[in-house]
PDB file of C-alpha atoms in Angstrom:
ATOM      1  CA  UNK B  24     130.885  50.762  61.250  1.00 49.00           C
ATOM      2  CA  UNK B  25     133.894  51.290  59.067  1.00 60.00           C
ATOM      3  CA  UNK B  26     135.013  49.723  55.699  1.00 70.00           C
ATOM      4  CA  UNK B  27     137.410  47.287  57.736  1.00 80.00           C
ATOM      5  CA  UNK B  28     134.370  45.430  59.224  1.00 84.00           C
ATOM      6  CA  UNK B  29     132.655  45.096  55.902  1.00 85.00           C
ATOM      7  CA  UNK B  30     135.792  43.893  54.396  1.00 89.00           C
ATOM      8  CA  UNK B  31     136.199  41.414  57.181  1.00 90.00           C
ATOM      9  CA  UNK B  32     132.555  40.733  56.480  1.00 92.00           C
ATOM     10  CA  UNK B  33     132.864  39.520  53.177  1.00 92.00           C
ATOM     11  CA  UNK B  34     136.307  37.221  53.669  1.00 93.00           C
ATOM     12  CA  UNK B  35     134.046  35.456  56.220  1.00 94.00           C
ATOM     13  CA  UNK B  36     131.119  34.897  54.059  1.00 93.00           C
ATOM     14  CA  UNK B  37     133.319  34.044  51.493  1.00 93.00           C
ATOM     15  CA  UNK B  38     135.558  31.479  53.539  1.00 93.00           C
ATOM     16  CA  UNK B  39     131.811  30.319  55.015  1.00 92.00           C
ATOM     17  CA  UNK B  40     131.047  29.919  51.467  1.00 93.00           C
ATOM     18  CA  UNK B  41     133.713  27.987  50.303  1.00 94.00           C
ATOM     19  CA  UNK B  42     134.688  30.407  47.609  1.00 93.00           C
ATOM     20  CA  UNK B  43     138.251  31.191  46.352  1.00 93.00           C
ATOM     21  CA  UNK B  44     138.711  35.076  45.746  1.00 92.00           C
ATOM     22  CA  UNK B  45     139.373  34.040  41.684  1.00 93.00           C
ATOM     23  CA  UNK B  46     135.952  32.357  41.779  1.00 93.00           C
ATOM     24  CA  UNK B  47     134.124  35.004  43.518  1.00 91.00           C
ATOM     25  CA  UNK B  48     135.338  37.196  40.539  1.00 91.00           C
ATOM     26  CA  UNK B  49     133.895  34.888  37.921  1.00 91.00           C
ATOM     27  CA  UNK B  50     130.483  34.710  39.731  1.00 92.00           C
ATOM     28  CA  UNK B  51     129.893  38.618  40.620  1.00 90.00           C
ATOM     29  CA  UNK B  52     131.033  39.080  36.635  1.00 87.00           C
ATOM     30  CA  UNK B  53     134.181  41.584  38.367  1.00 84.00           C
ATOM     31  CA  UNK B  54     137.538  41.291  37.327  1.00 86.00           C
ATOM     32  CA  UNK B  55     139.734  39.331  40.013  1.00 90.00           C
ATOM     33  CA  UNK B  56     141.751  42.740  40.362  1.00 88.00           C
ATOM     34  CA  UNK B  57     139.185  44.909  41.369  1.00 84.00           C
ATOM     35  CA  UNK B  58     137.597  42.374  43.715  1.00 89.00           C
ATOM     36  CA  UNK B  59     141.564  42.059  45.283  1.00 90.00           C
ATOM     37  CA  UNK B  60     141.808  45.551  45.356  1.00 86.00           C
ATOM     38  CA  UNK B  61     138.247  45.536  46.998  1.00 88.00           C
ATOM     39  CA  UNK B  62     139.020  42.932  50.063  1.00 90.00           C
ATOM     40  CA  UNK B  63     142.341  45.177  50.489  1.00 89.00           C
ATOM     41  CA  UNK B  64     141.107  48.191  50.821  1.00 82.00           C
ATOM     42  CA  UNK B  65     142.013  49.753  48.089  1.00 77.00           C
ATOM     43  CA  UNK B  66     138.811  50.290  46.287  1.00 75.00           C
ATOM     44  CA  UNK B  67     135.516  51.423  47.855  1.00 72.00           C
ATOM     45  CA  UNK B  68     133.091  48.515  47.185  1.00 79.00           C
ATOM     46  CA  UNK B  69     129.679  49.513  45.009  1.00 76.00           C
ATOM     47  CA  UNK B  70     126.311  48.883  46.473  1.00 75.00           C
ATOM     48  CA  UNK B  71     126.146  47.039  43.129  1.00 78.00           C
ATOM     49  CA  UNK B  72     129.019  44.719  44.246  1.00 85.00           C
ATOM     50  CA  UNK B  73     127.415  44.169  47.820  1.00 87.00           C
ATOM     51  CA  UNK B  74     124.455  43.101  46.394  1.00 90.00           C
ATOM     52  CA  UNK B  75     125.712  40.501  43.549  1.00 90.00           C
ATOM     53  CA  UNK B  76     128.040  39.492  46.436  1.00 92.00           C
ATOM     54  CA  UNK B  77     125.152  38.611  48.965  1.00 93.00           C
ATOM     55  CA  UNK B  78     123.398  36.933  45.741  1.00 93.00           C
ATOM     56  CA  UNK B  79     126.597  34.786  44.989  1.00 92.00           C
ATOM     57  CA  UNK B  80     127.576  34.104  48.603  1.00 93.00           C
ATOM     58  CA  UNK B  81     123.775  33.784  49.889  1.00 93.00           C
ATOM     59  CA  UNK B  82     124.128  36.088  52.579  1.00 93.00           C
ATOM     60  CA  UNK B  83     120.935  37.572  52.952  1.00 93.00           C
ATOM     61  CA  UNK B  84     121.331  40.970  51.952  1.00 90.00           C
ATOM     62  CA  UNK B  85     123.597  41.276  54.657  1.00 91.00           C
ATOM     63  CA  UNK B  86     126.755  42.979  52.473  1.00 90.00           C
ATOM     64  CA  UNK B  87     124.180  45.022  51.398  1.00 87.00           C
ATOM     65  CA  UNK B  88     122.679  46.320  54.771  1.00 85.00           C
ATOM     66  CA  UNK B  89     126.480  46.397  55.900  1.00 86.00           C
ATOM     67  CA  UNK B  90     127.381  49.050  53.091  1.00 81.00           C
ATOM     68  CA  UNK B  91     124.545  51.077  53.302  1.00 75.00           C
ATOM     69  CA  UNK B  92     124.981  51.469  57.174  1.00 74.00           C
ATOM     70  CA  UNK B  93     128.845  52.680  56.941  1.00 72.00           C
ATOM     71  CA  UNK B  94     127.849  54.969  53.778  1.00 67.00           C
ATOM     72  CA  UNK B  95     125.165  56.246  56.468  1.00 61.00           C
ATOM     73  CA  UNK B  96     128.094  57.144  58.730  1.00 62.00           C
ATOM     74  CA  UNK B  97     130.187  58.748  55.973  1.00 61.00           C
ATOM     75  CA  UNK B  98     127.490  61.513  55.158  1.00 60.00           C
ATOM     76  CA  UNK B  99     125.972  64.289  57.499  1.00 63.00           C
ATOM     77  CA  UNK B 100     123.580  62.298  59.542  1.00 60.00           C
ATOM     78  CA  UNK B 101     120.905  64.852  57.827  1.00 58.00           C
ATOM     79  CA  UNK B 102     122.041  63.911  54.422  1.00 72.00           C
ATOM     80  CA  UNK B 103     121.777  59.831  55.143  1.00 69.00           C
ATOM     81  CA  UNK B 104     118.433  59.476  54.627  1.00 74.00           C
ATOM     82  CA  UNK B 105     118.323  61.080  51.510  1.00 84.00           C
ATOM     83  CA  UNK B 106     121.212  58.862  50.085  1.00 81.00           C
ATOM     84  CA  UNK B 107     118.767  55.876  51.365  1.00 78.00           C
ATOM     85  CA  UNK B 108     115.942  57.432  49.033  1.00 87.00           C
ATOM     86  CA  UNK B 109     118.274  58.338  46.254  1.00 90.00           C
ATOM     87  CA  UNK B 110     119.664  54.972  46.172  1.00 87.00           C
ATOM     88  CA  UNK B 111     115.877  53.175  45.250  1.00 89.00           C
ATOM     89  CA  UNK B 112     114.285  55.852  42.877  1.00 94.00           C
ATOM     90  CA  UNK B 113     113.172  55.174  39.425  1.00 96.00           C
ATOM     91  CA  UNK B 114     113.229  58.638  38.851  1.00 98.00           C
ATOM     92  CA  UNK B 115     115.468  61.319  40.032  1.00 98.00           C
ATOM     93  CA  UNK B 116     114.219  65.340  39.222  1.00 98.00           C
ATOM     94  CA  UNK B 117     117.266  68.110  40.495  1.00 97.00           C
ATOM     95  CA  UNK B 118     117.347  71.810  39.984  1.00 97.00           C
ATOM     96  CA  UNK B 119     119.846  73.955  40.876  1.00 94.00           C
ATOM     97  CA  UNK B 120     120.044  77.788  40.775  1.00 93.00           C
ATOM     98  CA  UNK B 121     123.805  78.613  41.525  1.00 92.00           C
ATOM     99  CA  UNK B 122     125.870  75.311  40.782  1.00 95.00           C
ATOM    100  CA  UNK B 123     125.955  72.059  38.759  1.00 97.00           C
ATOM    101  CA  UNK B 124     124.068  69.353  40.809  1.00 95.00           C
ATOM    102  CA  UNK B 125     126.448  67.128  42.921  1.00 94.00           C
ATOM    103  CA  UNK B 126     125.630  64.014  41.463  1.00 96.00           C
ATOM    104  CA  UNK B 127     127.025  65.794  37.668  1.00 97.00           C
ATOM    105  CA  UNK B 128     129.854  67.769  39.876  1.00 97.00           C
ATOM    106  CA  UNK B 129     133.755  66.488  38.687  1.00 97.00           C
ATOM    107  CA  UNK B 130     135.773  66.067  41.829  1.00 96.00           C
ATOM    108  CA  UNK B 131     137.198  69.498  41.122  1.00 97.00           C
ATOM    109  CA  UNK B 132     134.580  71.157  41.252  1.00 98.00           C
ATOM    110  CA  UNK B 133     132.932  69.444  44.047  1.00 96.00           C
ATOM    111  CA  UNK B 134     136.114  69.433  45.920  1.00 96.00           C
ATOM    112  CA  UNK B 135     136.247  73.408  45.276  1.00 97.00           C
ATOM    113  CA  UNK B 136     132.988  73.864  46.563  1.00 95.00           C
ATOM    114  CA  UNK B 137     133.556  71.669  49.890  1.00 94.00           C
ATOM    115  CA  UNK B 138     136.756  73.151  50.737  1.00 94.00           C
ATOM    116  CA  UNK B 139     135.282  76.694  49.961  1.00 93.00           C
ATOM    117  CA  UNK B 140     136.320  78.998  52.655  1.00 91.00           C
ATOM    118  CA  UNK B 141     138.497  76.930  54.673  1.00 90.00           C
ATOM    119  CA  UNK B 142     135.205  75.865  56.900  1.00 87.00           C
ATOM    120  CA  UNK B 143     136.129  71.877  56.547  1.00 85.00           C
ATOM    121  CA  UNK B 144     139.751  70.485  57.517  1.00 89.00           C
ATOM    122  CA  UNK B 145     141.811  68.964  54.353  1.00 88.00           C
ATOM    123  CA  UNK B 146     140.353  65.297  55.801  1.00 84.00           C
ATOM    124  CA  UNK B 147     136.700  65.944  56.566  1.00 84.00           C
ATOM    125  CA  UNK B 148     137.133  67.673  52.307  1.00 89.00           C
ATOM    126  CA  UNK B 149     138.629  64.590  51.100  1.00 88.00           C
ATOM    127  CA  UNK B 150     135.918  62.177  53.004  1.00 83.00           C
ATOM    128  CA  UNK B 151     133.032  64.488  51.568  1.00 87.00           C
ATOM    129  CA  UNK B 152     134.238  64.582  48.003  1.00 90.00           C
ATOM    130  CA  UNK B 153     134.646  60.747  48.023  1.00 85.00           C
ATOM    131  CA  UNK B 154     131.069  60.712  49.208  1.00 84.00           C
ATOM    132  CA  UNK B 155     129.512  63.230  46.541  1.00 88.00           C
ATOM    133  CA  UNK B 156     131.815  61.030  44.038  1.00 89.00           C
ATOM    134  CA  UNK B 157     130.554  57.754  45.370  1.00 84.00           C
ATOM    135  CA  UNK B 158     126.786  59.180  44.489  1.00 88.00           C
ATOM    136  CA  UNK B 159     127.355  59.322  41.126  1.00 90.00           C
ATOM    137  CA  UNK B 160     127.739  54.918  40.504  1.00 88.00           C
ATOM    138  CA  UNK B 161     123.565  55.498  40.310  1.00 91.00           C
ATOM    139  CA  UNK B 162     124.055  56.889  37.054  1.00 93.00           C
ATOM    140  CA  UNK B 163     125.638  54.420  35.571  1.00 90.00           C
ATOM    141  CA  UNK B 164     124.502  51.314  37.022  1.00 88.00           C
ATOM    142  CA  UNK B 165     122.584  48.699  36.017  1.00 87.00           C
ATOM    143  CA  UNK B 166     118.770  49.687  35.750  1.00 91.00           C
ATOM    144  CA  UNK B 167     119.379  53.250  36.316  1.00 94.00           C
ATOM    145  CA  UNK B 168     116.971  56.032  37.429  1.00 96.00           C
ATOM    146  CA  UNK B 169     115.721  58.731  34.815  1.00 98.00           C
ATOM    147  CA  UNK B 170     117.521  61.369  35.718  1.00 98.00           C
ATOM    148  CA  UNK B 171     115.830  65.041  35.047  1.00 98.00           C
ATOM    149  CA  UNK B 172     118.471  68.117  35.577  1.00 98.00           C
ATOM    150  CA  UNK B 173     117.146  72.050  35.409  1.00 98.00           C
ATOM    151  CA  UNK B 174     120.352  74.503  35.751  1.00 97.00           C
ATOM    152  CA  UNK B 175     120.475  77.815  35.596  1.00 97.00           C
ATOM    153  CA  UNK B 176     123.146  79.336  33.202  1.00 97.00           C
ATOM    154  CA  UNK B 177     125.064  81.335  35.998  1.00 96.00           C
ATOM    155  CA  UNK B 178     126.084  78.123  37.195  1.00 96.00           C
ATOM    156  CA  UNK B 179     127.445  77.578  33.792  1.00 97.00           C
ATOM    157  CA  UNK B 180     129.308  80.046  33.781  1.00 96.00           C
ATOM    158  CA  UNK B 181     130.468  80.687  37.547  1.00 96.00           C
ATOM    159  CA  UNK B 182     134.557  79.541  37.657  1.00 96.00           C
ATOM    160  CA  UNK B 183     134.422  77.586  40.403  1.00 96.00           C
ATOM    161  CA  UNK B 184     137.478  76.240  41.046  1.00 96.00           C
ATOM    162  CA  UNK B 185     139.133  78.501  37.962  1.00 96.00           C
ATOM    163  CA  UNK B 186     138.255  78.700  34.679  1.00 96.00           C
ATOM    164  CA  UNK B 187     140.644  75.673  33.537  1.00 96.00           C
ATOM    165  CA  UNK B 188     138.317  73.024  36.556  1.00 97.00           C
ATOM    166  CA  UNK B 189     134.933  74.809  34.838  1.00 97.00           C
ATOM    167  CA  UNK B 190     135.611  74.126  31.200  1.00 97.00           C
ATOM    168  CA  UNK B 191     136.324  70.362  32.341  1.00 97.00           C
ATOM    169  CA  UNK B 192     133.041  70.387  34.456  1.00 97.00           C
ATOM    170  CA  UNK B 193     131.464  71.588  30.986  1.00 98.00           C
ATOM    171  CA  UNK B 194     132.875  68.561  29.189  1.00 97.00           C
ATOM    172  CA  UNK B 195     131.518  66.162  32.304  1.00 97.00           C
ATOM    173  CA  UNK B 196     128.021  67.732  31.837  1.00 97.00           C
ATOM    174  CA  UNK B 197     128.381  67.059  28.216  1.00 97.00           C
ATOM    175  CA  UNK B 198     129.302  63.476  28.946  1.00 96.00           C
ATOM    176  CA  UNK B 199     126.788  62.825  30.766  1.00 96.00           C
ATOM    177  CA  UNK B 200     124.225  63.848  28.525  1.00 96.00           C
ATOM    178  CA  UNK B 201     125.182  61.477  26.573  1.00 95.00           C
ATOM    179  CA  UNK B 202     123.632  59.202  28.726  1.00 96.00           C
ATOM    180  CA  UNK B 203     120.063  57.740  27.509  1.00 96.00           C
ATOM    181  CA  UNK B 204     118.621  58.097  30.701  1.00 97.00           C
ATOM    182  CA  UNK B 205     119.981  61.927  31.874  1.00 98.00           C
ATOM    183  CA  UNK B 206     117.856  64.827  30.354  1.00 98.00           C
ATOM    184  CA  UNK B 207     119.662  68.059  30.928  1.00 98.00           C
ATOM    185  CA  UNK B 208     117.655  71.627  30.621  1.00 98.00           C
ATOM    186  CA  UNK B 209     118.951  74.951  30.768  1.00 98.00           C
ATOM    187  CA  UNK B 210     117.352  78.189  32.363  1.00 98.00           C
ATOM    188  CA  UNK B 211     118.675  81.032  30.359  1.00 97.00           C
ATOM    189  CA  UNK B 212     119.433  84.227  31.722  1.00 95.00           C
ATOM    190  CA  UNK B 213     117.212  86.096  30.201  1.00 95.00           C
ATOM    191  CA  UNK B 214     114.372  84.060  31.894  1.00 95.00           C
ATOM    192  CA  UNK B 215     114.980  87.098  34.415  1.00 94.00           C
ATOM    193  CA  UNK B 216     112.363  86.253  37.241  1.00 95.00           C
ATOM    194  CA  UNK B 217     111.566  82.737  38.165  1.00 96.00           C
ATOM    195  CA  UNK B 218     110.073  80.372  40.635  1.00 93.00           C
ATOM    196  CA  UNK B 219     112.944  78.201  42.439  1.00 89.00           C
ATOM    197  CA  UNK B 220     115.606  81.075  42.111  1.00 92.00           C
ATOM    198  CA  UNK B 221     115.819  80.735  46.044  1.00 88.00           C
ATOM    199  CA  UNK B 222     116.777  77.537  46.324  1.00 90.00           C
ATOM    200  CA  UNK B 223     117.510  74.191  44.985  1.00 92.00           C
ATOM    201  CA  UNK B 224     115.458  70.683  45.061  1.00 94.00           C
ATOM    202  CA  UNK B 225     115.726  67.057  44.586  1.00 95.00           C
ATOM    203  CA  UNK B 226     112.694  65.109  44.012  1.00 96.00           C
ATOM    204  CA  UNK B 227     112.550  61.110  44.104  1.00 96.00           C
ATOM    205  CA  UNK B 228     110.137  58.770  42.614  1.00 95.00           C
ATOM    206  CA  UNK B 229     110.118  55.674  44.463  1.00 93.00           C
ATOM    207  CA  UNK B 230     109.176  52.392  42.980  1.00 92.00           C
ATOM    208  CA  UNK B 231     105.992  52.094  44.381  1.00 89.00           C
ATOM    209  CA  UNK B 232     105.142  55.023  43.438  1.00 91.00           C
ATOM    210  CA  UNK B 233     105.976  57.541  46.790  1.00 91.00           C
ATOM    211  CA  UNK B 234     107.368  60.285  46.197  1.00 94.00           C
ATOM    212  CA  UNK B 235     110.281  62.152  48.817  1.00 93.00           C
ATOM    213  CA  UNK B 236     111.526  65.447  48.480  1.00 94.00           C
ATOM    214  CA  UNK B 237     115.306  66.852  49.576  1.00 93.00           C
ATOM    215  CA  UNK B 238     115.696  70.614  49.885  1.00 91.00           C
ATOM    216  CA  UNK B 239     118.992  72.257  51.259  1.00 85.00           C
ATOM    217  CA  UNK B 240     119.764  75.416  52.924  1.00 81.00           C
ATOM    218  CA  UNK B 241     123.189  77.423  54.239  1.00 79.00           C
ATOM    219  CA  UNK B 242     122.770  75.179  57.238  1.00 73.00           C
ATOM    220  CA  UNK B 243     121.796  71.608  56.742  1.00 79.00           C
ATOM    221  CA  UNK B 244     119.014  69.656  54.219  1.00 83.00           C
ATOM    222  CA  UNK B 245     116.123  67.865  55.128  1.00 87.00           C
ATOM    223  CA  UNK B 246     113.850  65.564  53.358  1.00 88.00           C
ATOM    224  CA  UNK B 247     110.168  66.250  53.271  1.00 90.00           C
ATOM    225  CA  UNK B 248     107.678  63.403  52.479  1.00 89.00           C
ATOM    226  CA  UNK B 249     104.319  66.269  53.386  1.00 89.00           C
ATOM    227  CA  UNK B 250     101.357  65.902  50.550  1.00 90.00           C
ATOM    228  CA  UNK B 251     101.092  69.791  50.365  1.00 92.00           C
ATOM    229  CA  UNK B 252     104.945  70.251  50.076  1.00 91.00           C
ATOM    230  CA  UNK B 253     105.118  67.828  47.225  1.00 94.00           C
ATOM    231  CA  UNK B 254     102.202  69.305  45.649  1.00 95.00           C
ATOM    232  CA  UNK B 255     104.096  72.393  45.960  1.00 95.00           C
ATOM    233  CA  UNK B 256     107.353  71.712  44.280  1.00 95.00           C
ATOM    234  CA  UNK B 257     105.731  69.464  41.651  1.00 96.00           C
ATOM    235  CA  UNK B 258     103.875  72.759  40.428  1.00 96.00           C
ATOM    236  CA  UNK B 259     107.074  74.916  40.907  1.00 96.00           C
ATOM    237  CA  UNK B 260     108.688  72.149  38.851  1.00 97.00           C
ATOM    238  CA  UNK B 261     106.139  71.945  36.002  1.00 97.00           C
ATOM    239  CA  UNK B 262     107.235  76.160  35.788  1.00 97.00           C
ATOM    240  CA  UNK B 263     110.674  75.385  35.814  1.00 97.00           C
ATOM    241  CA  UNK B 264     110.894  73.162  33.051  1.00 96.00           C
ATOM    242  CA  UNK B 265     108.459  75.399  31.384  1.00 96.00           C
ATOM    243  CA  UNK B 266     111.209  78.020  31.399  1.00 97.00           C
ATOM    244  CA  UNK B 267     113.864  76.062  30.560  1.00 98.00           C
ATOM    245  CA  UNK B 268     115.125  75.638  27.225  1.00 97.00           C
ATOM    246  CA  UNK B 269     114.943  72.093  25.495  1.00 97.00           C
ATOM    247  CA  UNK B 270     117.720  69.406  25.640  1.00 97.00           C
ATOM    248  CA  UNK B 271     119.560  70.215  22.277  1.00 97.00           C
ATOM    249  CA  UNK B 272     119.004  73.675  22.780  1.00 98.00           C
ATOM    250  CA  UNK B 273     120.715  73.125  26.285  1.00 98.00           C
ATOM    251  CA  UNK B 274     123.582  71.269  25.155  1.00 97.00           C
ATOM    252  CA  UNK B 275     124.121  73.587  22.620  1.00 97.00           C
ATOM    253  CA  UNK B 276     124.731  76.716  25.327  1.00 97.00           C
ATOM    254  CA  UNK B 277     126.948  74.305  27.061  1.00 97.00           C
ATOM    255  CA  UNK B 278     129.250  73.292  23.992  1.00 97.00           C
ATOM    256  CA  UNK B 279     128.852  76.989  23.382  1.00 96.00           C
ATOM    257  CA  UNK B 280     130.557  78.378  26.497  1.00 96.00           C
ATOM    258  CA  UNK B 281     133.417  75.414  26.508  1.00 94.00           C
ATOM    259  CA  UNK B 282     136.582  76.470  25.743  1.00 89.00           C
ATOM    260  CA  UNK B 283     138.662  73.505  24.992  1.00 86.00           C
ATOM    261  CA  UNK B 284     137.007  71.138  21.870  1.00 76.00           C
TER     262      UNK B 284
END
């Protein structure tokens, strides 16, 4: 399913509905021209404007299910899931040993990393970066998750994308952390030897309390819901944060290796 069906989706619930475009505005609390630059085209719809759409219209979820199903088709089929998980957690735990985690990544950097040795054509790049950028509403919406991030200070200091697209990804990390609900931590280098150096994780806490688990090799990632596997990476996470440094501490390295104020 493509955006053009969801679009034509919500005119007809909205015509069904007897509700002008101005009025649908008022009700979902959006301004009239991002809802008309929504039914256009030219603005990806939110999941949060789905779902105050299907509240307003009475539509069942429907928007909803809609969105989530062509956002399934955007990402690597391996990678859908995962969004599906991502999307409901009330908490979100991410470590990464070589790069900034995707959902803190500026399209820059994301973009340098997707386009990184000329494996993906310029339009497959531009889809995935609007994806990885898409991810990153969660953190800002309504209701939130906590957000946990453990990063290793190579990736801190690694110029992806040049030195000028790293010293902005600095500032974005900083920006973030401004955030109530985003606690950033910092492995330093001196940490030497550590558990996790092999690979990164993503751990989800669901609201009833389940708890799904996203690891990611050279290949493709796969999510993991096995008791001993979570068991695993929850004590492997307990000994990362143990040798991480604490927030202000953190954010101090970080404003520390920007360049620009």
């Amino acid at each position: 399913m493509d955006f053009d069906m969801w679009i034509r989706a919500l005119k007809a619930a909205r015509a069904s509905a007897d509700v002008s475009q101005e009025r649908m505005a008022s009700l979902v609390k959006w301004s009239p021209s991002t809802v008309a630059a929504i039914e256009t085209g030219r603005r990806r719809p939110t999941r949060e404007f789905a779902i105050a759409a299907d509240q307003v219209l009475e539509t069942g979820g429907l928007l909803t299910e809609l969105l989530e199903a062509a956002d399934r088709e955007r990402s690597p089929s391996w990678f859908a899931t995962w969004r599906s998980y991502e999307s409901q957690a009330v908490r979100l735990r991410a470590f990464e040993p070589c790069l900034i985690p995707g959902l803190l990544q500026t399209e820059e950097y994301a973009r340098a990393i997707i386009s990184a040795g000329g494996l993906n054509p310029s339009d497959t790049v531009d889809e995935l970066v609007s994806v990885r950028m898409e991810r990153q509403h969660l953190l800002t919406r309504d209701e939130p998750p906590e957000c946990i991030f453990i990063l290793d200070e190579s990736a801190l200091r690694r110029p992806i994308g040049g030195p000028a697209v790293l010293d902005a990804q600095l500032g974005h990390l900083l920006e973030f952390a401004r955030l109530p609900h985003v606690h950033l931590h910092v492995i330093p280098n001196e940490a030497g030897a550590y558990v996790g150096l092999t690979g990164n994780l993503l751990l989800a806490d669901l609201p009833d309390g389940e708890q799904i688990l996203y690891l990611e090799d050279i290949a493709r990632g796969r999510v993991v819901d096995d008791p001993d596997a979570l068991h695993l990476v929850r004590r492997k996470w307990d000994s990362l944060l143990g040798e991480a440094v604490s927030e202000r501490a953190s954010l101090d390295l970080i404003t520390k290796l920007k360049v620009t104020p």
